[in-house]
Structures are given as C-alpha cells and as structure tokens.
mmCIF file of C-alpha atoms and ligand atoms in Angstrom:
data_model
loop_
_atom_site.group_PDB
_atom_site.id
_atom_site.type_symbol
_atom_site.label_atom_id
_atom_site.label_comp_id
_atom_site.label_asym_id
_atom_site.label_seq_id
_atom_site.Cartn_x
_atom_site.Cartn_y
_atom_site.Cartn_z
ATOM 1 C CA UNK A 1070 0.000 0.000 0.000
ATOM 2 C CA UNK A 1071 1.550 3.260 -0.921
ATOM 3 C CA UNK A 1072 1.531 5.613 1.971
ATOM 4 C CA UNK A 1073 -1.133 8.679 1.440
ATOM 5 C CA UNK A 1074 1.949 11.593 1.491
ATOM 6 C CA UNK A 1075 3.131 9.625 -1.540
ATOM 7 C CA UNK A 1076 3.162 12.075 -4.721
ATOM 8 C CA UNK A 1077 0.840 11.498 -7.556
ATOM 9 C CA UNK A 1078 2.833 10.387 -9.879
ATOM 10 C CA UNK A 1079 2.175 11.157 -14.010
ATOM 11 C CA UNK A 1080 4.285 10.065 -16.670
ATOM 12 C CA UNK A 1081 3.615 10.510 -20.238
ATOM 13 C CA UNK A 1082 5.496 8.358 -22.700
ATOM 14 C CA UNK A 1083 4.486 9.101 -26.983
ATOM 15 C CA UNK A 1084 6.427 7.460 -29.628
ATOM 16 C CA UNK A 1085 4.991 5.826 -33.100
ATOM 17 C CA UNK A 1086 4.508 2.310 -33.356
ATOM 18 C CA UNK A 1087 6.457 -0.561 -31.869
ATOM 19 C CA UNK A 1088 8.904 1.911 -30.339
ATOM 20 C CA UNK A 1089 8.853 -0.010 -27.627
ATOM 21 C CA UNK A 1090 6.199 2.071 -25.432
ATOM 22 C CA UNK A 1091 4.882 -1.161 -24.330
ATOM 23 C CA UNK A 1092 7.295 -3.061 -22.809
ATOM 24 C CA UNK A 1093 9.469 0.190 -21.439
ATOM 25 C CA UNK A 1094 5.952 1.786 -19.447
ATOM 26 C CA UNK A 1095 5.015 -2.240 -17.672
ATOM 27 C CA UNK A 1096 9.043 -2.440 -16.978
ATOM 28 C CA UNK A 1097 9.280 1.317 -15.185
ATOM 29 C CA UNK A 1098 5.567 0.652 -13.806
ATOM 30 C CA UNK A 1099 6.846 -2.280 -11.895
ATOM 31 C CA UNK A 1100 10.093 -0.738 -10.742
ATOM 32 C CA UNK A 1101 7.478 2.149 -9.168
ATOM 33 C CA UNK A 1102 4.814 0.200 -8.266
ATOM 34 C CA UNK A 1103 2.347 2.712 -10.174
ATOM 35 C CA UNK A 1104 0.010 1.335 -13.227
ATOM 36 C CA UNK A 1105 0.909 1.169 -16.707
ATOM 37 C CA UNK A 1106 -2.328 2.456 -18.473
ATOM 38 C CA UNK A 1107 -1.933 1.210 -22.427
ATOM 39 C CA UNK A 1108 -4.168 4.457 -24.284
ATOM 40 C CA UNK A 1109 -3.881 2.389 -27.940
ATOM 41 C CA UNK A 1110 -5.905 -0.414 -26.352
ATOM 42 C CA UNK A 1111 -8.573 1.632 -26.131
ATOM 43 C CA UNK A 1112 -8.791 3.154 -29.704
ATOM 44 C CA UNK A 1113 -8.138 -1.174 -30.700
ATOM 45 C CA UNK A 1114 -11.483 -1.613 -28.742
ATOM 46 C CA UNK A 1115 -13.512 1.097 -30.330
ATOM 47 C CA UNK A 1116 -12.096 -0.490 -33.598
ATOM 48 C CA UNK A 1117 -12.643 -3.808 -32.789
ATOM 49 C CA UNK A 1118 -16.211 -2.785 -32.008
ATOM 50 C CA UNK A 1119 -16.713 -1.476 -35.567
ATOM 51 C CA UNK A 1120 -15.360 -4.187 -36.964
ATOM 52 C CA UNK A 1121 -17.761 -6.896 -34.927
ATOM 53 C CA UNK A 1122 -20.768 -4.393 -35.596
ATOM 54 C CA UNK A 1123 -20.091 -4.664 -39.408
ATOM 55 C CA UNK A 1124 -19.415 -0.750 -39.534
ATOM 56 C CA UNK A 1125 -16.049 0.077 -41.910
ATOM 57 C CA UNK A 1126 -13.001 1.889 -39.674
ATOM 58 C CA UNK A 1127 -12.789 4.465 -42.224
ATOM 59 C CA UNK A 1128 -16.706 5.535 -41.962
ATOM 60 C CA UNK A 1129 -16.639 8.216 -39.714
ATOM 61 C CA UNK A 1130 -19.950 9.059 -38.832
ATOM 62 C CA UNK A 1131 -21.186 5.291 -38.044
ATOM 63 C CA UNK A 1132 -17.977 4.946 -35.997
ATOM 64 C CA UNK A 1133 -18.794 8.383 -33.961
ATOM 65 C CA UNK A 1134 -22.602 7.112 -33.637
ATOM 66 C CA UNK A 1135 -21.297 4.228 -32.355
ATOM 67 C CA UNK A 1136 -19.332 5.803 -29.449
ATOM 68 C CA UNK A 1137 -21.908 8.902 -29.056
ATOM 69 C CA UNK A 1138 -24.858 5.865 -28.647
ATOM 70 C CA UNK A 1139 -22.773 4.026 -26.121
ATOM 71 C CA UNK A 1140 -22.303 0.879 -28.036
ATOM 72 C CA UNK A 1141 -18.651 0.756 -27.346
ATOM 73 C CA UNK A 1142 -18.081 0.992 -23.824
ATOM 74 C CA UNK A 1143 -14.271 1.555 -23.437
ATOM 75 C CA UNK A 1144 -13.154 0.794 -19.891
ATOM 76 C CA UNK A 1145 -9.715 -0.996 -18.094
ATOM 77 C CA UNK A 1146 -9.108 -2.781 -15.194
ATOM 78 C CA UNK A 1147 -6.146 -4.320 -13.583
ATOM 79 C CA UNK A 1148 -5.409 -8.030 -12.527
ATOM 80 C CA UNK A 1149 -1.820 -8.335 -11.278
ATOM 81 C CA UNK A 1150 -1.146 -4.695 -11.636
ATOM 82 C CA UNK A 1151 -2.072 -5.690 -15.712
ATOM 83 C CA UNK A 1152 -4.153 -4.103 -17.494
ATOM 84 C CA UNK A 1153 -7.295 -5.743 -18.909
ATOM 85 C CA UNK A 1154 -9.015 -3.732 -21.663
ATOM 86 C CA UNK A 1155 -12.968 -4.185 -21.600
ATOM 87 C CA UNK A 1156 -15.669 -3.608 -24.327
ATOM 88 C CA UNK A 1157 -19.171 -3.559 -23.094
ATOM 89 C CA UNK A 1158 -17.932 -5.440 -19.990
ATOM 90 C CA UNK A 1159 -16.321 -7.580 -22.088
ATOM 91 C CA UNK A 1160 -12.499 -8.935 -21.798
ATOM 92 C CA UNK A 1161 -10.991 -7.978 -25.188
ATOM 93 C CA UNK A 1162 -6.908 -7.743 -24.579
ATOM 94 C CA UNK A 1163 -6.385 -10.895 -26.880
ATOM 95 C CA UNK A 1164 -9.141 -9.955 -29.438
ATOM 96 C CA UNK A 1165 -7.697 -6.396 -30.007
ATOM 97 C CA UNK A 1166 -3.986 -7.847 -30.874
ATOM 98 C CA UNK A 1167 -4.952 -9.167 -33.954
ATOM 99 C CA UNK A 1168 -3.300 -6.646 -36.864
ATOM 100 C CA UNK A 1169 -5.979 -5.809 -38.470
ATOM 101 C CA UNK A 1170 -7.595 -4.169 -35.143
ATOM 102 C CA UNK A 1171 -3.614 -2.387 -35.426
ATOM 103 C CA UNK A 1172 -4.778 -0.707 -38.473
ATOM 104 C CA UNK A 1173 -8.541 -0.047 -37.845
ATOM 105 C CA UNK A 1174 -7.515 1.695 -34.457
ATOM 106 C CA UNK A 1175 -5.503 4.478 -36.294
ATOM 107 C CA UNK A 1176 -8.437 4.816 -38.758
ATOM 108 C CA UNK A 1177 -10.884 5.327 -36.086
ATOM 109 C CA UNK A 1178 -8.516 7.645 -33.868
ATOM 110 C CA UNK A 1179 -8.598 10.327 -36.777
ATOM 111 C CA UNK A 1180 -11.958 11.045 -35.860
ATOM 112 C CA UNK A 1181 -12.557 13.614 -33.385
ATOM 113 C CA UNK A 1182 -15.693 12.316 -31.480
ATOM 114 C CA UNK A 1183 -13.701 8.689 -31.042
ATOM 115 C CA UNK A 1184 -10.798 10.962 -29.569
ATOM 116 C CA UNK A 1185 -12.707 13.409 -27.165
ATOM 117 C CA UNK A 1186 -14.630 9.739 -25.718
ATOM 118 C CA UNK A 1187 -11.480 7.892 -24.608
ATOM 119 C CA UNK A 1188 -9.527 11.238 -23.691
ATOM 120 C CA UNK A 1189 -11.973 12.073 -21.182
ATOM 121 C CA UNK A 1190 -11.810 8.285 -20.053
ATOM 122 C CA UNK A 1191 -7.866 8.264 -20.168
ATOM 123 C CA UNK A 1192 -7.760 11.865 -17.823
ATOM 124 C CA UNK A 1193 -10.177 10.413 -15.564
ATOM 125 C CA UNK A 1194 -8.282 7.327 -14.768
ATOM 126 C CA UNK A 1195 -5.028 9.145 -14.611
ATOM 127 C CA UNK A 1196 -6.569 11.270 -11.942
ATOM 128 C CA UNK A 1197 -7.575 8.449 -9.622
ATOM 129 C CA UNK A 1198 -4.006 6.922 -9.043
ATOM 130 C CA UNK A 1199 -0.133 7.497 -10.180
ATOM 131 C CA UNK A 1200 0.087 5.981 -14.092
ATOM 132 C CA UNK A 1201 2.642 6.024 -16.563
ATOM 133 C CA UNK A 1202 0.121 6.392 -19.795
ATOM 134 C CA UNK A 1203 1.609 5.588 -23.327
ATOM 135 C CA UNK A 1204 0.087 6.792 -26.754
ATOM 136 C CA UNK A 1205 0.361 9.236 -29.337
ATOM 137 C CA UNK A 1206 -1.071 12.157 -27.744
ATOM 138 C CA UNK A 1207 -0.395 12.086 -23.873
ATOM 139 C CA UNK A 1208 2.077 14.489 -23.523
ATOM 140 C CA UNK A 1209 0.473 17.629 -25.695
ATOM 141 C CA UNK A 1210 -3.075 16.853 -24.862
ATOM 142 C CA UNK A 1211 -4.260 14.210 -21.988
ATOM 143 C CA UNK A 1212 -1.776 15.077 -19.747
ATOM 144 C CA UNK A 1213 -0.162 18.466 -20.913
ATOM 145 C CA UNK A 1214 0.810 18.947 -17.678
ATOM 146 C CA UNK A 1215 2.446 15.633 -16.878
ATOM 147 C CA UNK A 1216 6.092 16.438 -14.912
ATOM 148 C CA UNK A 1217 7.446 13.624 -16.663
ATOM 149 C CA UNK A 1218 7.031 13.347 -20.585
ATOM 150 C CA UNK A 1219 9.198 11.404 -22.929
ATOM 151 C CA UNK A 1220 8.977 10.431 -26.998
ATOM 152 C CA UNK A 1221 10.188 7.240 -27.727
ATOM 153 C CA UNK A 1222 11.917 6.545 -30.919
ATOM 154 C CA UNK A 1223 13.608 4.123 -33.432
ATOM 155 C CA UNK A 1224 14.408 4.041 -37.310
ATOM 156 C CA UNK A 1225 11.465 2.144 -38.905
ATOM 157 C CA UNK A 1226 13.762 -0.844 -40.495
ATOM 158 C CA UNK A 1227 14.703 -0.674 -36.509
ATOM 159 C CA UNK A 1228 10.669 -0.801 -35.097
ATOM 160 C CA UNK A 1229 9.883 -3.571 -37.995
ATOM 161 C CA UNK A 1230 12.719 -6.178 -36.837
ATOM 162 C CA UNK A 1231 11.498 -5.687 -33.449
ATOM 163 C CA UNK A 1232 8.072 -6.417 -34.126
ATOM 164 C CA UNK A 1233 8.794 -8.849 -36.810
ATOM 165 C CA UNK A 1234 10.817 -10.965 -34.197
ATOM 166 C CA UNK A 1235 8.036 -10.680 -31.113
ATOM 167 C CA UNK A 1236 5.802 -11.944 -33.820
ATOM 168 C CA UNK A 1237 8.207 -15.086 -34.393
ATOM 169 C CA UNK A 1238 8.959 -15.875 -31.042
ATOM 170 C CA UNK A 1239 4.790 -16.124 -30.322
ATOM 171 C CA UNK A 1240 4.990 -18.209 -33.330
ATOM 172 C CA UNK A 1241 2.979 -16.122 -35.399
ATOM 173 C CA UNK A 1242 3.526 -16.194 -38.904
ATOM 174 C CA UNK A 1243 5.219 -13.320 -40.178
ATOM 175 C CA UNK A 1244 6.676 -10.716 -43.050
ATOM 176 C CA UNK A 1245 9.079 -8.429 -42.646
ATOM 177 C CA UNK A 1246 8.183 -6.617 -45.784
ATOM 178 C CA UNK A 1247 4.615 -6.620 -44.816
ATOM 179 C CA UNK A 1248 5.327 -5.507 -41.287
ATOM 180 C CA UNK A 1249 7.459 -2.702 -42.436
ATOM 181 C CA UNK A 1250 4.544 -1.238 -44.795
ATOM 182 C CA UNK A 1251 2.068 -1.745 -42.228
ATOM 183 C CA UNK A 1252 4.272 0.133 -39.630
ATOM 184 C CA UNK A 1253 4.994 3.140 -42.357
ATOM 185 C CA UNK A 1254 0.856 3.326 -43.420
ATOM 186 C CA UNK A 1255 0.603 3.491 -39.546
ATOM 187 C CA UNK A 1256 3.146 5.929 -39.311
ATOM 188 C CA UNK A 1257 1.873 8.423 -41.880
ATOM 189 C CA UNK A 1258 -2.149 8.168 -40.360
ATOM 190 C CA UNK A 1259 -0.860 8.727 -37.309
ATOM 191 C CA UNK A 1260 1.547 11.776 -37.726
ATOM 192 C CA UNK A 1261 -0.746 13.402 -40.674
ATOM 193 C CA UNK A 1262 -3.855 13.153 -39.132
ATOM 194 C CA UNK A 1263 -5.752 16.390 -38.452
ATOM 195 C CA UNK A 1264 -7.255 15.874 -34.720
ATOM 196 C CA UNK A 1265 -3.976 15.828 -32.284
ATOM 197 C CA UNK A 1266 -1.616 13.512 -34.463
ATOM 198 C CA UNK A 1267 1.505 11.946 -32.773
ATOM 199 C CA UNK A 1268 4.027 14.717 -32.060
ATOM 200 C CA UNK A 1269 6.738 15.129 -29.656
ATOM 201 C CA UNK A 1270 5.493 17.654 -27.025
ATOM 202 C CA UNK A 1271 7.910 20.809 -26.641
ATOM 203 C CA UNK A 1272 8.855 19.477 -23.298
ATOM 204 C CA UNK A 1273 9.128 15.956 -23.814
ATOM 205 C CA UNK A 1274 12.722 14.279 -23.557
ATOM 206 C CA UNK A 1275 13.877 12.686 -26.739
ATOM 207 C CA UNK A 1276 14.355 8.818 -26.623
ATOM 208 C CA UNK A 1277 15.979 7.175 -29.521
ATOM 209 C CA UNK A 1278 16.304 3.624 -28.753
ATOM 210 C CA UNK A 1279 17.309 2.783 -32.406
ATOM 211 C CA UNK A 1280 20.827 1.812 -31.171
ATOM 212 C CA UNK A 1281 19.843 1.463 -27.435
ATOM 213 C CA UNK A 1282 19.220 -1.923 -25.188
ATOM 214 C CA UNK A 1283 16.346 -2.223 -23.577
ATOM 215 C CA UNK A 1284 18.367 -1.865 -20.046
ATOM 216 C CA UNK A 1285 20.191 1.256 -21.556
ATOM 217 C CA UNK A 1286 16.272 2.785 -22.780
ATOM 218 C CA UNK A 1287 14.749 1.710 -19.276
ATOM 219 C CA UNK A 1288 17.416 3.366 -17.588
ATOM 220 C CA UNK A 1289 17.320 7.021 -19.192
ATOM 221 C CA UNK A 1290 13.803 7.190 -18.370
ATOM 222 C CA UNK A 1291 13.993 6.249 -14.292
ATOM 223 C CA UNK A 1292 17.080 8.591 -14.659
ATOM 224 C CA UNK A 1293 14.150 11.209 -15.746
ATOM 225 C CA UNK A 1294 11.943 10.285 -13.400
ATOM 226 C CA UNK A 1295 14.233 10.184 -10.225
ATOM 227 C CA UNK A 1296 15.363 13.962 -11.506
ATOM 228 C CA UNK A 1297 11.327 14.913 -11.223
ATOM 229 C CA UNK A 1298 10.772 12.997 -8.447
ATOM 230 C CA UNK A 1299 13.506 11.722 -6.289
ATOM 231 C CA UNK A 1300 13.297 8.010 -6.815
HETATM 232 O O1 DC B 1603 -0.234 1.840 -29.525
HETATM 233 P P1 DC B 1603 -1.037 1.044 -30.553
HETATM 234 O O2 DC B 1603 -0.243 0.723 -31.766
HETATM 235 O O3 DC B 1603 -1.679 -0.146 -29.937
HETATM 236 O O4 DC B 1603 -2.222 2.040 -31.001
HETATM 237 C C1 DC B 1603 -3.158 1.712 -32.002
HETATM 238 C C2 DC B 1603 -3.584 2.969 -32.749
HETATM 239 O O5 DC B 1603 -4.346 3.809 -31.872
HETATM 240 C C3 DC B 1603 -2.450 3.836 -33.245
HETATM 241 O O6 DC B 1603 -2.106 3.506 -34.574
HETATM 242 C C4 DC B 1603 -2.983 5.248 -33.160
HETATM 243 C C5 DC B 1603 -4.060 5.178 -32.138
HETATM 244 N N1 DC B 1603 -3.723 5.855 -30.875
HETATM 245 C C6 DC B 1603 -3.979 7.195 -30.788
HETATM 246 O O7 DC B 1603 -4.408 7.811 -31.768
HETATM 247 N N2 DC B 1603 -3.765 7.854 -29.625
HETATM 248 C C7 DC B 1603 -3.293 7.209 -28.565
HETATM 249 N N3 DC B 1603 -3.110 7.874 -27.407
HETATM 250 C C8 DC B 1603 -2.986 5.827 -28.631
HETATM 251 C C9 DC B 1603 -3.190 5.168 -29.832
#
C-alpha cells in the first residue's frame, strides 16, 4: 500500500509504433509500483467494435454514432497490476492484438468524437491513481501537464525487426516486408492526421532507442523520473 503523502505520480510516454512504449511503461511501472495504463488499447477496442458491428473503420460518422450511442463501452481494469481492456464489460486484450484491429484503431482515432470519448476516459483514470500512460497524444493533450514526458523513438527498419521478431517468437507467422509497410501506413495516419496527431510535445525528452538496449532505454527514463521525483 503506498503511503497517502506519496506524490501522484504522471508520466507521459508518446512514440509511433512498436517503439517499444509497451514493454518500457510495464518495466518502469513495476520498478514504481504505479500502473501502466496502455491508451492504444482503447482506440483497438472502439475499432474492434466497428469491426464486430459490421461498420467500416474508415466511416466516420457510423464509428462516432457508435461511441456517441454508447455501443462501445471503453473501460480498463487491472489483474496483477495488468491491465485488462474491456468492451461492453467484455475482456478484449487478446481480441484487439490481432493486426488488423492495429490498423482499424488508427483509422478510427482520426476522428474527433472517437478521440474526445477515450480522452476524457484516459484523464479520468489518470486522476484516480499514479500511471505512466503511453500513446500518441499524452504528452500535448491528456496530460499536458504531466512532470514527466518522454517520446520514444527508433528508425522504422529498426521498429519492424522488433516487431517482426516478437511476432516469431509467439509463433505467429510473419513478413518483414509486410510488417514494415504496415508500420509506415501506420506511421503516416498517425503523424498526418488532423485531430492531435503523434508529435513530440515541446517538453518531452527525446528517446531514440534505435541503437539502445532495452536496459540502456529503461534506464534514461527512471534517470528522468528520479530527476522529477527523487526516486
Ligand atoms: O499503440 P497502438 O499501436 O496499440 O495504437 C493503435 C492505434 O491507436 C495507433 O495507430 C494510433 C491510435 N492511438 C492514438 O491515436 N492515440 C493514442 N493515445 C494511442 C493510440
């Protein structure tokens, strides 16, 4: 139990896709004993519930009904400190892995009534308890004011082998070619998108973990945090 004079702790970690976000925020979540709130499972639930509802990712006013009408109830919980990502009640943190919910998530994130839904749910969880929260847009707008903000990097030849060899090692059938043009579509919806694309915030801390170990990456960021907040 963390003692009540403990500070609130916020930490805001951006970075395009399989920068490692991930597996950095649940390794410096554990070393603080402070959740690790994952912000693209929620826009992978709202596009896994278009996709099960029969509505097309790139239709923007069914999608926004469909949040505005409440049929995609975004929510998380945690079991061991992990977080479980609900729709409608539902457990969904397998079903939203597949990569095709990848790719219908940053269709339906371009919309702006998809955006302002889980925002409101991200700030509100982030105000109940410490969290390190990884997207695209936590340090410029969820938590703008977040003492702690960093933007993770790596080449995209760099991001692809990663992902590419998680894949194998699930033993998951994989491309590297059609990893790498997935990750680059990804990468250009997400950055070129009109409603708060992915962009480093003025006061984030650049992280390039192109040529970095994952020790070396975990590392700089406690060494950011313990500057902010002592530990
Ligand atoms: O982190 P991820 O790859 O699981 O995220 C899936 C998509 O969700 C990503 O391509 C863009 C979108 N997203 C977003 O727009 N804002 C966030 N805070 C998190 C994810």
């Amino acid at each position: 139990m963390k003692s009540p004079s403990a500070p609130h702790i916020l930490i805001a970690i951006d970075g395009p896709v399989s920068s490692g976000k991930t597996s950095l925020s649940n390794a410096v979540a554990k070393r603080l004993n402070i959740l690790h709130i994952d912000t693209g499972a929620m826009y992978r639930a709202v596009g896994l519930a278009a996709i099960r509802l029969g509505i097309l990712p790139e239709d923007e006013k069914k999608v926004s009904d469909m949040c505005e009408k409440g049929l995609a109830l975004v929510d998380v919980k945690f079991k061991d400190d992990m977080q479980v990502t609900l729709l409608n009640g539902e457990d969904v943190s397998t079903a939203i892995r597949a990569e095709n919910i990848g790719l219908a998530a940053s269709t339906v994130s371009m919309f702006p009534k998809v955006r302002r839904y889980l925002v409101e749910r991200q700030r509100a969880i982030a105000q109940k308890q410490s969290v390190i929260m990884d997207g695209r847009d936590i340090g410029t707008v969820v938590l703008p004011n977040a003492p702690v903000k960093i933007f993770l990097t790596a080449s995209a030849e760099v991001r692809a082998n990663r992902r590419f060899k998680q894949l194998k090692s699930k033993g998951v059938k994989a491309d590297y070619k059609t990893i790498l043009e997935d990750l680059l579509k990804r990468d250009e919806q997400d950055t070129k998108r009109v409603h708060d694309p992915l962009r480093q915030a003025e006061d984030a801390f650049l992280l390039d973990t192109s040529n970095l170990s994952f020790k070396s990456s975990l590392q700089a960021i406690l060494d950011r945090v313990n500057a902010v907040y002592g530990k």
